[in-house]
Short mmCIF file of C-alpha atoms and ligand atoms in Angstrom, two decimals:
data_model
loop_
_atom_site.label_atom_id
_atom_site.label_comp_id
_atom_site.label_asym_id
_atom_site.label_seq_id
_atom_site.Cartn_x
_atom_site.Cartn_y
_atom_site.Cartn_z
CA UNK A 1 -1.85 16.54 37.08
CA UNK A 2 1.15 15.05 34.60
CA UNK A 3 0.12 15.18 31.54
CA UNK A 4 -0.51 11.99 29.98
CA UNK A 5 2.10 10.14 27.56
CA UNK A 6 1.15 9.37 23.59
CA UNK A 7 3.13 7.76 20.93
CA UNK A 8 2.30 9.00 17.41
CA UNK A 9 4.10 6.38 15.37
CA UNK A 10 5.32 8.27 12.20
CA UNK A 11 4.54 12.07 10.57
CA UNK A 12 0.92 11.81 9.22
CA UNK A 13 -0.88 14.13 7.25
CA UNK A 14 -4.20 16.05 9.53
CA UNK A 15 -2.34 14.67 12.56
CA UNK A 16 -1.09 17.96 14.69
CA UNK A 17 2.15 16.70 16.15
CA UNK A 18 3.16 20.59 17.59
CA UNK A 19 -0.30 20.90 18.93
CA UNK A 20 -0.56 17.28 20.61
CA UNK A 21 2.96 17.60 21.87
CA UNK A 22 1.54 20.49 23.64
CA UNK A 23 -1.07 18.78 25.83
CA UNK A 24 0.16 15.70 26.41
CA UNK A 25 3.61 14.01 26.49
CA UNK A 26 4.91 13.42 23.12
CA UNK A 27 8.40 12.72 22.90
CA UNK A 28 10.28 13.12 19.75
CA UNK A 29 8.88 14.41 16.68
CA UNK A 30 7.10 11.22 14.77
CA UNK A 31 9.62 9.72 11.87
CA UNK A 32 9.03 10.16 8.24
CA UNK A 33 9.28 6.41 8.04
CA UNK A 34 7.21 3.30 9.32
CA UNK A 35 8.94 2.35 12.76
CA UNK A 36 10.65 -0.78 13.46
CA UNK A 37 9.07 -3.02 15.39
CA UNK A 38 11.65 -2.71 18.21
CA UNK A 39 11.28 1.10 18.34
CA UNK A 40 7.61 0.74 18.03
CA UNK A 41 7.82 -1.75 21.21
CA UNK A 42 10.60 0.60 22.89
CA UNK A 43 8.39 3.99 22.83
CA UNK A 44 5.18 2.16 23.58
CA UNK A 45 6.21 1.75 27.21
CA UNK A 46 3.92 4.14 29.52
CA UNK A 47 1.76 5.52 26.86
CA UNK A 48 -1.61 6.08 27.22
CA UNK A 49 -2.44 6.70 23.79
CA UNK A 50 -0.89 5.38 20.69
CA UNK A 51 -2.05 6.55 17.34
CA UNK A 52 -0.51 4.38 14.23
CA UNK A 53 -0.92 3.46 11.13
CA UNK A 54 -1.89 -0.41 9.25
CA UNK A 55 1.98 -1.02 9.27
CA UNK A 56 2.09 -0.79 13.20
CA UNK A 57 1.30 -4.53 14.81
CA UNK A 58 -0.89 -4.17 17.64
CA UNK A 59 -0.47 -7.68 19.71
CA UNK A 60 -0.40 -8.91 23.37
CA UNK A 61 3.29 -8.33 22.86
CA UNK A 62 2.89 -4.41 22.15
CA UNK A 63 0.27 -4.30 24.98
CA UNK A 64 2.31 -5.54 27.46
CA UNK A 65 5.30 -3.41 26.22
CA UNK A 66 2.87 -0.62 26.77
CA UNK A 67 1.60 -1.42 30.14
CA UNK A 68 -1.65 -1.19 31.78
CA UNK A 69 -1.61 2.54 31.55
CA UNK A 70 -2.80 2.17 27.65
CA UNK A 71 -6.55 3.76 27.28
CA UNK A 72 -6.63 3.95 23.55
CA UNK A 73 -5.03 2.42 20.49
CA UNK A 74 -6.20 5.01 17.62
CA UNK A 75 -5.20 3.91 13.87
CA UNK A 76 -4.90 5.78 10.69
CA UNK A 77 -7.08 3.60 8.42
CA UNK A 78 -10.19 2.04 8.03
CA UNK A 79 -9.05 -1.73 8.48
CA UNK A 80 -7.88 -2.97 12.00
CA UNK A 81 -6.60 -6.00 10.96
CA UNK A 82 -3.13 -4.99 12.17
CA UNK A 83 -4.21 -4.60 15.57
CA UNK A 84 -5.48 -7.91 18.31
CA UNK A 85 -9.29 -6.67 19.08
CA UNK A 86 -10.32 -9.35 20.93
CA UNK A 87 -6.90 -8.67 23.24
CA UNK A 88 -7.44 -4.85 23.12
CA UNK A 89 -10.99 -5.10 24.54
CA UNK A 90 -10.02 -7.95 27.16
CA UNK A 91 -7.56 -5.38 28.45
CA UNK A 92 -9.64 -2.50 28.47
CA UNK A 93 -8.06 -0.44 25.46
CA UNK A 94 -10.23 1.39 23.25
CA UNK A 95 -9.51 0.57 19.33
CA UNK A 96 -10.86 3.71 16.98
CA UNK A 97 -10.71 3.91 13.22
CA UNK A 98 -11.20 6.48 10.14
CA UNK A 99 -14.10 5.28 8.41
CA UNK A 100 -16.39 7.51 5.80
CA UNK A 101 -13.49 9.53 5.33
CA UNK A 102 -11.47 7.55 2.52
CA UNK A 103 -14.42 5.83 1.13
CA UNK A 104 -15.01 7.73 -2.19
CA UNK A 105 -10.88 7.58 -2.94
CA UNK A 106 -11.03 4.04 -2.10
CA UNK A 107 -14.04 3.09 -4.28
CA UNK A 108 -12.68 5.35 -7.09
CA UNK A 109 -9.68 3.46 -6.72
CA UNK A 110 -11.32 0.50 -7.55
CA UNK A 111 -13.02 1.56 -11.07
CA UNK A 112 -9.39 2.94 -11.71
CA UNK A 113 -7.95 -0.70 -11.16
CA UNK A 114 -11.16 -2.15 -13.24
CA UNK A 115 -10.86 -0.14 -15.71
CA UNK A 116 -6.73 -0.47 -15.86
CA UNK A 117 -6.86 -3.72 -15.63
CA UNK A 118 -9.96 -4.42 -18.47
CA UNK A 119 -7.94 -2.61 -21.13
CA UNK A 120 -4.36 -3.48 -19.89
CA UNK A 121 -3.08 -0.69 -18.96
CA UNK A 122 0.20 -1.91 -17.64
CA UNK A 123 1.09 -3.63 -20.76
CA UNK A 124 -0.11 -1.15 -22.97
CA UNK A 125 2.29 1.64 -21.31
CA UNK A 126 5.16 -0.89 -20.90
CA UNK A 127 5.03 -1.38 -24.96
CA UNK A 128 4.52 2.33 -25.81
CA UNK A 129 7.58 2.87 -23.50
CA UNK A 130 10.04 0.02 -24.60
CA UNK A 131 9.51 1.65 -28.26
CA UNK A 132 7.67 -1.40 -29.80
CA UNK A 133 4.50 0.73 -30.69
CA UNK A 134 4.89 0.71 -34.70
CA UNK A 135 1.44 2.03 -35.28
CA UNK A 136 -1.97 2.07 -34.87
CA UNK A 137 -2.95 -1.99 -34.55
CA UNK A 138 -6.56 -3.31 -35.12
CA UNK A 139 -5.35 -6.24 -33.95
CA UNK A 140 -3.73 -4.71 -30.59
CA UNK A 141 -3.71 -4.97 -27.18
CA UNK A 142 -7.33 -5.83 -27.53
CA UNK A 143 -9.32 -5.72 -23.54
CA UNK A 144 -12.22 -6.41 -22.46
CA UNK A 145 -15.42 -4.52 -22.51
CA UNK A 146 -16.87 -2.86 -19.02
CA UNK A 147 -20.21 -1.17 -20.24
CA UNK A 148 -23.16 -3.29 -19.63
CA UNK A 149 -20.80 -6.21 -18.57
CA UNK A 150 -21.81 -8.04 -14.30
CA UNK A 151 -20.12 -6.51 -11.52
CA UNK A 152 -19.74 -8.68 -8.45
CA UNK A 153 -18.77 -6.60 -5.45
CA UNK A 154 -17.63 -8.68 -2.47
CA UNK A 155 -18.49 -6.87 0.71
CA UNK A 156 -21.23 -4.49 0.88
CA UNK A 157 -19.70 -1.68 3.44
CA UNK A 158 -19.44 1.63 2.48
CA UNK A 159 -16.35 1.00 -0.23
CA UNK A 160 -18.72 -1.71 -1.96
CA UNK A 161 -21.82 0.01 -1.82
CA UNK A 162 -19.86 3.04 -3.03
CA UNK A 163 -18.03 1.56 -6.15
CA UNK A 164 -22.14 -0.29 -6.87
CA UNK A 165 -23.25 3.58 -7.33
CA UNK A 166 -20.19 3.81 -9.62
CA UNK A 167 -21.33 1.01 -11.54
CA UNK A 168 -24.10 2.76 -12.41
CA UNK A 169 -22.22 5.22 -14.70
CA UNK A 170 -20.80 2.40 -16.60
CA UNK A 171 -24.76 0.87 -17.08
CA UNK A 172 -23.35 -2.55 -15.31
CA UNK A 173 -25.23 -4.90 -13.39
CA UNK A 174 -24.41 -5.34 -9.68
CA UNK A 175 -24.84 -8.59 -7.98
CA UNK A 176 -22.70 -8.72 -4.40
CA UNK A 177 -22.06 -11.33 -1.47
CA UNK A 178 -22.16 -9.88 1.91
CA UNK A 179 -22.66 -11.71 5.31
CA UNK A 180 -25.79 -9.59 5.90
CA UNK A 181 -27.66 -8.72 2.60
CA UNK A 182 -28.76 -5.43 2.17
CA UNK A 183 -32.48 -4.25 3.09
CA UNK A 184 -34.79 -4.74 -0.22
CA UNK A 185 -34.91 -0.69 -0.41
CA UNK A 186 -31.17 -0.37 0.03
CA UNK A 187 -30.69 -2.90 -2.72
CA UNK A 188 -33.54 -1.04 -5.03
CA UNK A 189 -31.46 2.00 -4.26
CA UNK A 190 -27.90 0.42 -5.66
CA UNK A 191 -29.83 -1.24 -7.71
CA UNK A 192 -27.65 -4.85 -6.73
CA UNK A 193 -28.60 -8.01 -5.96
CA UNK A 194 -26.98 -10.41 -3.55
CA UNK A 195 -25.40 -13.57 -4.46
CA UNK A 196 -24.25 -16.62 -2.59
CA UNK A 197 -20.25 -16.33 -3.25
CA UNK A 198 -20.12 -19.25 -5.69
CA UNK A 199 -22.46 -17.92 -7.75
CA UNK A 200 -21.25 -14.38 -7.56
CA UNK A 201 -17.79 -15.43 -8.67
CA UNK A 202 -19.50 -17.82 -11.54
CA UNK A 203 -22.00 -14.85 -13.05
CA UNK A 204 -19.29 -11.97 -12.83
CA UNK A 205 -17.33 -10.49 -15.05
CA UNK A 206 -15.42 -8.00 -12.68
CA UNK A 207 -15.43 -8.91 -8.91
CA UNK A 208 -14.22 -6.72 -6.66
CA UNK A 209 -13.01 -7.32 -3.45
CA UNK A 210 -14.25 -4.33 -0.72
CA UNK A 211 -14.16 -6.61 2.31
CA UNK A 212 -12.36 -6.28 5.80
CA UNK A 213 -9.69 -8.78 6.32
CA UNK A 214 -11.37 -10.76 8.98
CA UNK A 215 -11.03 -14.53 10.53
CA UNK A 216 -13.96 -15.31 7.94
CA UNK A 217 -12.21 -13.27 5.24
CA UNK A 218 -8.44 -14.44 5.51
CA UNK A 219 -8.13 -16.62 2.28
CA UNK A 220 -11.37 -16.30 0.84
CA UNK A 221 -10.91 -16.25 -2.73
CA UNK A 222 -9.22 -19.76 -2.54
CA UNK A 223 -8.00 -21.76 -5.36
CA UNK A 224 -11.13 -23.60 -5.68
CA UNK A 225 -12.90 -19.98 -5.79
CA UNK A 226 -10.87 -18.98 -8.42
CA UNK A 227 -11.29 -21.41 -10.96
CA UNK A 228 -14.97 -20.80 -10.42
CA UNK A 229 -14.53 -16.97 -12.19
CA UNK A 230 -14.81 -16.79 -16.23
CA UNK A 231 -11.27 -16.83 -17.69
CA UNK A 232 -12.30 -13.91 -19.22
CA UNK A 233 -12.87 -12.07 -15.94
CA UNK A 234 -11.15 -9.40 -14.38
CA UNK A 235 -10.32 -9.57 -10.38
CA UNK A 236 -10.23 -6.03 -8.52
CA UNK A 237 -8.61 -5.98 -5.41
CA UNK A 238 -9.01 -2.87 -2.91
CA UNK A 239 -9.39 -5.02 0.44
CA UNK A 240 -6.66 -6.79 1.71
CA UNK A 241 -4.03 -9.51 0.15
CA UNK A 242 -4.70 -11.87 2.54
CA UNK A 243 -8.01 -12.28 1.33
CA UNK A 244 -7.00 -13.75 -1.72
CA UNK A 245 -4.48 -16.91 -2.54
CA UNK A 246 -1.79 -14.53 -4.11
CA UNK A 247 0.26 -17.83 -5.49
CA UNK A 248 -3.23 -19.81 -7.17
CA UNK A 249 -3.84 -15.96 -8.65
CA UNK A 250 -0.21 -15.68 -10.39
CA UNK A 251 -1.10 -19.18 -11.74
CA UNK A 252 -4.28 -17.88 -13.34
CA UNK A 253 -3.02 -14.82 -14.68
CA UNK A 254 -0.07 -16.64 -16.05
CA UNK A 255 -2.07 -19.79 -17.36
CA UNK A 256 -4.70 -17.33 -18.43
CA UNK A 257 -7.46 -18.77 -16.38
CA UNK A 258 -8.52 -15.35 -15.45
CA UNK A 259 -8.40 -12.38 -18.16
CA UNK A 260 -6.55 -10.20 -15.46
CA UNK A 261 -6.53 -8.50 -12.11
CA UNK A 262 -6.14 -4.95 -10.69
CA UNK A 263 -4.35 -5.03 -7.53
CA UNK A 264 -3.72 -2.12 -4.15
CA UNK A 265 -2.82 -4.83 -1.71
CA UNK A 266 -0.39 -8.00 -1.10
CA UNK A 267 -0.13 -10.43 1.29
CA UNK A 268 3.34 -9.30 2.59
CA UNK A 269 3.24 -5.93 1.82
CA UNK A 270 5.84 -4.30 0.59
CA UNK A 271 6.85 -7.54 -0.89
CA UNK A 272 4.59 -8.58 -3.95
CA UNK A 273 4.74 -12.40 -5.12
CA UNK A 274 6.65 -12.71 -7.66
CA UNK A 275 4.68 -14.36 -9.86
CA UNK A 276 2.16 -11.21 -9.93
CA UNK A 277 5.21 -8.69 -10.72
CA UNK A 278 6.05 -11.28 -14.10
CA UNK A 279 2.28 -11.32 -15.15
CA UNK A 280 1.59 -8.45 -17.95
CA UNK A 281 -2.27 -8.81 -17.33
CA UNK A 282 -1.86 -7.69 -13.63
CA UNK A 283 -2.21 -3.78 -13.07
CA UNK A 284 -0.38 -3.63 -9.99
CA UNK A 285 -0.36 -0.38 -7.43
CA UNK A 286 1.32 0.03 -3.70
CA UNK A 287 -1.48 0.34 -1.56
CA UNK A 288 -2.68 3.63 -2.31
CA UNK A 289 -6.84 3.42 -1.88
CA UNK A 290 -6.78 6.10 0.20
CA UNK A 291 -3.95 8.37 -1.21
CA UNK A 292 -5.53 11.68 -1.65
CA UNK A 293 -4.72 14.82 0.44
CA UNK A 294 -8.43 15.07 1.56
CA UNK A 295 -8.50 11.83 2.29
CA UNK A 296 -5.33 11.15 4.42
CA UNK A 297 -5.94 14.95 5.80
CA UNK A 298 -9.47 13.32 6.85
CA UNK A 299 -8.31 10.30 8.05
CA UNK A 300 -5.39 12.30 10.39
CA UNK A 301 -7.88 14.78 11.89
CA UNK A 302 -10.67 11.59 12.71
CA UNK A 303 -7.45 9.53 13.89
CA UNK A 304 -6.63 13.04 16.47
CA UNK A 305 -10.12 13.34 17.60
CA UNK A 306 -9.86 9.18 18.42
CA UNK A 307 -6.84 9.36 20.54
CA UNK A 308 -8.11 12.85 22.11
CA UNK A 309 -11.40 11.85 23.19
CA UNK A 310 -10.50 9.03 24.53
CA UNK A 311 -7.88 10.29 26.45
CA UNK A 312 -10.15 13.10 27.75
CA UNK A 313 -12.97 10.40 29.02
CA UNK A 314 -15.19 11.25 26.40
CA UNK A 315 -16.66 8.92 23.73
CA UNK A 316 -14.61 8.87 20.35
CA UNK A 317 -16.22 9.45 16.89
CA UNK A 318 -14.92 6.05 15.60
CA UNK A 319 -14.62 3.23 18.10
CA UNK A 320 -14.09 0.20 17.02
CA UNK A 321 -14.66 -1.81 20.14
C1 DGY B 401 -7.26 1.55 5.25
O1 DGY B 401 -7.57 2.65 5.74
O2 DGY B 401 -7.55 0.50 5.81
C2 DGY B 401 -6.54 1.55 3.95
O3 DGY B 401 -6.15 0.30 3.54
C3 DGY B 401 -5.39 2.51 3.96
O4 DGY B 401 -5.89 3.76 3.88
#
């Protein structure tokens, strides 16, 4: 039988290209950059498997560039957002993920950005750097406590329920708004309580955003949510840009509306609005929740096993659809 054809869309860390390449159809070696879109649409054509990463769009366009031979789409991250579901599953294609795997970097990531962001570390650095640091300064660069202070976690997955157990180290209370609250013993055991949005953003101090970029999740934190946080809050962002009105946040930063925000993602990543790269108070970082080597080794081997069982009529670990 020919062996079937896969396109792995650029060199990722756990994903075997020598060993895939020697059971099924690989073509040239994966790039060491994100693919164009054309490319991506050019080597698409007859594969049966195509294993990619959040860059990657996955639309009727790319589907029918593939062809009807397509079984699985697997992608290297937890969020599909890049990818048409609804499309994939009318059509047949499998959709797998790499949950579990990046959850503890991600959620660490978080308290990094919390913490960076509460006692400015961005501007502190910048002024160290740019020689204006003259001396110790009781006055200086003065941030805002975390101990003890209300953390409200949007989205209660894994990533939020794992930064609420981090919490707990720093003696905060947890409040959090998810579409399906918690069982009581889940919430005894994080020891969080939920909260309508309006009045998690209201009561909060930190809020942190762990929640998959969804139809219900695409511009969430509106304007009008905003203004509803404590200027002197701090606004933790580890989901994805488009969940948040990136413009009505520069405004707050820059009218000081909000104390300050710690930031992974961006509405048109790699581009970051302008008005977030002028604010000092933003701690900004290029999407890297999920940048250790165990992690991204994890994620390659899950994102493998995806595309292989799939392709070998078996039942993938992380299916999506
Ligand atoms: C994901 O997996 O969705 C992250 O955003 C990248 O690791």
């Amino acid at each position: 039988m020919e062996p079937k054809t896969i396109l792995i869309t650029r060199r990722l860390p756990g994903v075997p290209f020598e060993i895939l390449s020697g059971r099924f159809r690989a073509g040239a070696s994966p790039p060491d950059t994100a693919m164009s879109r054309e490319e991506f649409l050019r080597r698409a054509a007859g594969a049966a498997g195509i294993l990619c990463t959040l860059a990657d769009r996955v639309d009727a366009v790319l589907l029918d560039a593939a062809g009807p031979g397509l079984k699985v789409v697997s992608n290297f991250a937890v969020g599909v957002n890049n990818i048409d579901i609804p499309e994939a599953t009318r059509r047949g294609v499998r959709v797998c993920n790499t949950p579990d795997v990046l959850t503890d970097a991600t959620a660490d990531l978080g308290f990094a950005l919390l913490l960076a962001a509460a006692r400015r570390f961005s501007e502190a650095g910048r002024f160290l750097r740019e020689g204006r640091w003259t001396g110790w300064d009781p006055w200086g660069l003065l941030g805002m406590p975390v101990a003890g202070k209300t953390l409200g976690i949007v989205g209660m997955g894994k990533i939020g329920s794992a930064a609420a157990q981090r919490a707990r180290g720093f003696s905060m209370r947890v409040l959090y708004h998810a579409r399906h609250p918690l069982s009581p013993e889940r919430e005894r055991e994080l020891a969080a309580s939920h909260r309508d949005l309006d009045a998690l953003l209201s009561e909060s101090d930190f809020v942190m955003l762990c929640v998959p970029l969804t139809v219900q999740t695409r511009g969430l934190i509106s304007r009008e949510r905003l203004a509803r946080m404590k200027p002197t809050a701090v606004l933790v962002n580890i989901a994805r840009g488009e969940v948040v009105d990136e413009g009505a946040m520069a405004e707050a930063l820059s009218e000081r509306r909000l104390f300050a925000a710690g930031l992974d993602v961006y509405e048109k990543e790699p581009q970051v609005h302008p008005g977030l790269l002028l604010a000092p108070s933003a701690v900004l970082l290029p999407h890297l929740g999920s940048a250790t080597v165990e992690a991204r080794e994890g994620m390659g081997r899950l994102a493998t096993e995806n595309l292989v069982a799939v392709l070998e009529g078996r039942e993938p670990p992380c299916p999506v659809n």
